[in-house]
């Protein structure tokens, strides 16, 4: 059972940094928070230098004063352990705690997350500060829970300190037992990489490392973060069993599912939808823009169906020297808040109460500006606060509902980082599917394939898209076969099934373990890149002429007469060869597409399988509106989010109550720019 936050009502919080402000401001801040229905503050996650100003000298009085005052205003407190920012005295005295660049050069003090997870000294000092901190605050009546560190693996998710190399060797010894096994798993006979002593082993030391080493490196980093997090979680569990434990962020080289299952009460995420303005491409057709955050939120709820957003964007973001973002338009902060809520957030904490007047983040704006006078962002958050008070108990605990899932797994995601032959395909296909499903209002989940994933987990979904699982075992193929057999629709794309768990290529025809299920093999193939142009696709006239394949062209060969050719290439030397096949197997169907999915292809496929929005009978909305459902056993609510800077019209087919206004809605309803509706179904 996935672990979720348990809230009785939707709850608002805010990140607060009392150490950034004169003490005289605190009381007014807390009073105004309460007026806005903010009832939780998150603090202290970067405060090590205050809590332990000198080695072994602790002072917990500052935050105790803040907490006393917060408590008198009825505010609850989430405390962050301060280990993301080791103080200068610490890194100066114990430079071995620092992370290093690949060439061994130490990353010096001055930013944050400059430490490594392996140093025994760092672990010892972290355990000590956490133990002292938890002891100091555990009985304070305001505290409800703890955030471990801050955003594990943000900013840096590779580690090359001496301690990391040493720990990697221990990890490898445990995994492989003998160098012989390791040499085989990594194929080290290639280029004379054979290791004859454990001491010769290092984390990757070049930009083009042995790919099997690179995959193990990511597994190691993930295990290492989890063991580091465990030290802190264990201390909190021991000293403060009444409090919950979480951590925030969704960053690389970390199995968040595993970490949550093993250590946390629920997962938390930091949502900054305006990052989309940084990556915005002028030429993208139907861009997702800030709606793209829903992809991350989809992944987050695969970890915890109900979760906390520990940092919700509440102004323009920016560091002094980088990450420039535009200001959220009026209504967008509220829209993004409900985007988080739709996907399962029950505790939503804004980043941050007031913009810092000093430091690297003077442009990462909070709700209040430096001048601290009322502004439109304060009013918008107060509106959300009022709405949460009204609807919060109905929505809390309900969860997002979907009948389609993206199947993903960590080994493939990690292998894809290095491997330019399948890596780029994944993002291309995910986005195409996500966009088309979004625009058709078909909710989608993420499902991470793990060692205990069962047929029951898969069978919840009518459709599963597993676009480019280069790494595929026979056991997974067996599970997927059972899924199709019992009635599932399964979609694969190019480069499926040609690698084993070490990332070595199988000596069997593609798509390896699922060739039998799909009833095809891949006869020939080419990357589509540069001068090698994409072939056109002919879907028996059903796709508009000129639809091009993307990323890869695999020339398929039908092996089983039950596999039917649905589309063929219509240009290139493989003109007329099969590009897309479908095989009916048991009650279900399996599709194999020899390319990466583009939007027109997904569009045609969705028509082909007749998948429609579960809301089709109730509400019609333009593609610009995200629609999704949160439901419990006895109630269901449709969320409508208008991402456009102009009003849109939706059609409510049966009279229903809109929760935010309490109004009865029917027929044509206008949603304002960045408007939100929650319709009781
Ligand atoms: C997050 C981080 C916060 C703050 C924010 C804005 O990644 O957790 O501490 O830095 O970004 O930069």
PDB file of C-alpha atoms and ligand atoms in Angstrom, residues 15 17 42 45-46 112 147 150-151 154-155 248-249 251 270 272 275 311 317-319 323 325 351-352 360-361 364-365, ligand 1:
ATOM      1  CA  UNK A  15       7.959  28.311   4.330  1.00  0.00           C
ATOM      2  CA  UNK A  17      12.723  31.840   7.635  1.00  0.00           C
ATOM      3  CA  UNK A  42       8.027  24.966   7.581  1.00  0.00           C
ATOM      4  CA  UNK A  45      16.139  23.403   7.084  1.00  0.00           C
ATOM      5  CA  UNK A  46      19.219  25.553   6.411  1.00  0.00           C
ATOM      6  CA  UNK A 112      24.576  24.441  -0.624  1.00  0.00           C
ATOM      7  CA  UNK A 147      11.521  17.056   6.648  1.00  0.00           C
ATOM      8  CA  UNK A 150      16.297  19.448   1.749  1.00  0.00           C
ATOM      9  CA  UNK A 151      15.821  18.123  -1.766  1.00  0.00           C
ATOM     10  CA  UNK A 154      19.053  18.650  -6.118  1.00  0.00           C
ATOM     11  CA  UNK A 155      21.785  20.760  -7.716  1.00  0.00           C
ATOM     12  CA  UNK A 248      10.870  16.971  -0.432  1.00  0.00           C
ATOM     13  CA  UNK A 249      11.841  16.981  -4.091  1.00  0.00           C
ATOM     14  CA  UNK A 251      15.530  14.499  -8.280  1.00  0.00           C
ATOM     15  CA  UNK A 270       8.295  21.165  -4.558  1.00  0.00           C
ATOM     16  CA  UNK A 272       7.488  25.443  -9.505  1.00  0.00           C
ATOM     17  CA  UNK A 275      10.155  26.655 -14.788  1.00  0.00           C
ATOM     18  CA  UNK A 311       7.153  24.393  -1.675  1.00  0.00           C
ATOM     19  CA  UNK A 317      11.527  32.676  -9.283  1.00  0.00           C
ATOM     20  CA  UNK A 318      15.129  33.565  -9.797  1.00  0.00           C
ATOM     21  CA  UNK A 319      18.580  33.495  -8.348  1.00  0.00           C
ATOM     22  CA  UNK A 323      17.107  30.850 -13.318  1.00  0.00           C
ATOM     23  CA  UNK A 325      11.388  33.511 -14.690  1.00  0.00           C
ATOM     24  CA  UNK A 351       7.540  29.066  -0.880  1.00  0.00           C
ATOM     25  CA  UNK A 352       7.969  31.530   0.831  1.00  0.00           C
ATOM     26  CA  UNK A 360      21.406  34.191  -3.605  1.00  0.00           C
ATOM     27  CA  UNK A 361      17.611  34.065  -3.728  1.00  0.00           C
ATOM     28  CA  UNK A 364      12.952  34.026  -5.669  1.00  0.00           C
ATOM     29  CA  UNK A 365       9.832  35.834  -4.662  1.00  0.00           C
TER      30      UNK A 365
HETATM   31  C1  LIG B   1      13.988  24.796  -3.945  1.00  0.00           C
HETATM   32  C2  LIG B   1      14.654  24.759  -2.587  1.00  0.00           C
HETATM   33  C3  LIG B   1      14.379  25.993  -1.770  1.00  0.00           C
HETATM   34  C4  LIG B   1      14.603  27.210  -2.593  1.00  0.00           C
HETATM   35  C5  LIG B   1      13.758  27.150  -3.839  1.00  0.00           C
HETATM   36  C6  LIG B   1      13.954  28.347  -4.732  1.00  0.00           C
HETATM   37  O1  LIG B   1      14.617  23.927  -4.824  1.00  0.00           O
HETATM   38  O2  LIG B   1      14.224  23.644  -1.851  1.00  0.00           O
HETATM   39  O3  LIG B   1      15.234  26.007  -0.656  1.00  0.00           O
HETATM   40  O4  LIG B   1      15.955  27.276  -2.918  1.00  0.00           O
HETATM   41  O5  LIG B   1      14.094  26.012  -4.578  1.00  0.00           O
HETATM   42  O6  LIG B   1      15.237  28.398  -5.280  1.00  0.00           O
END
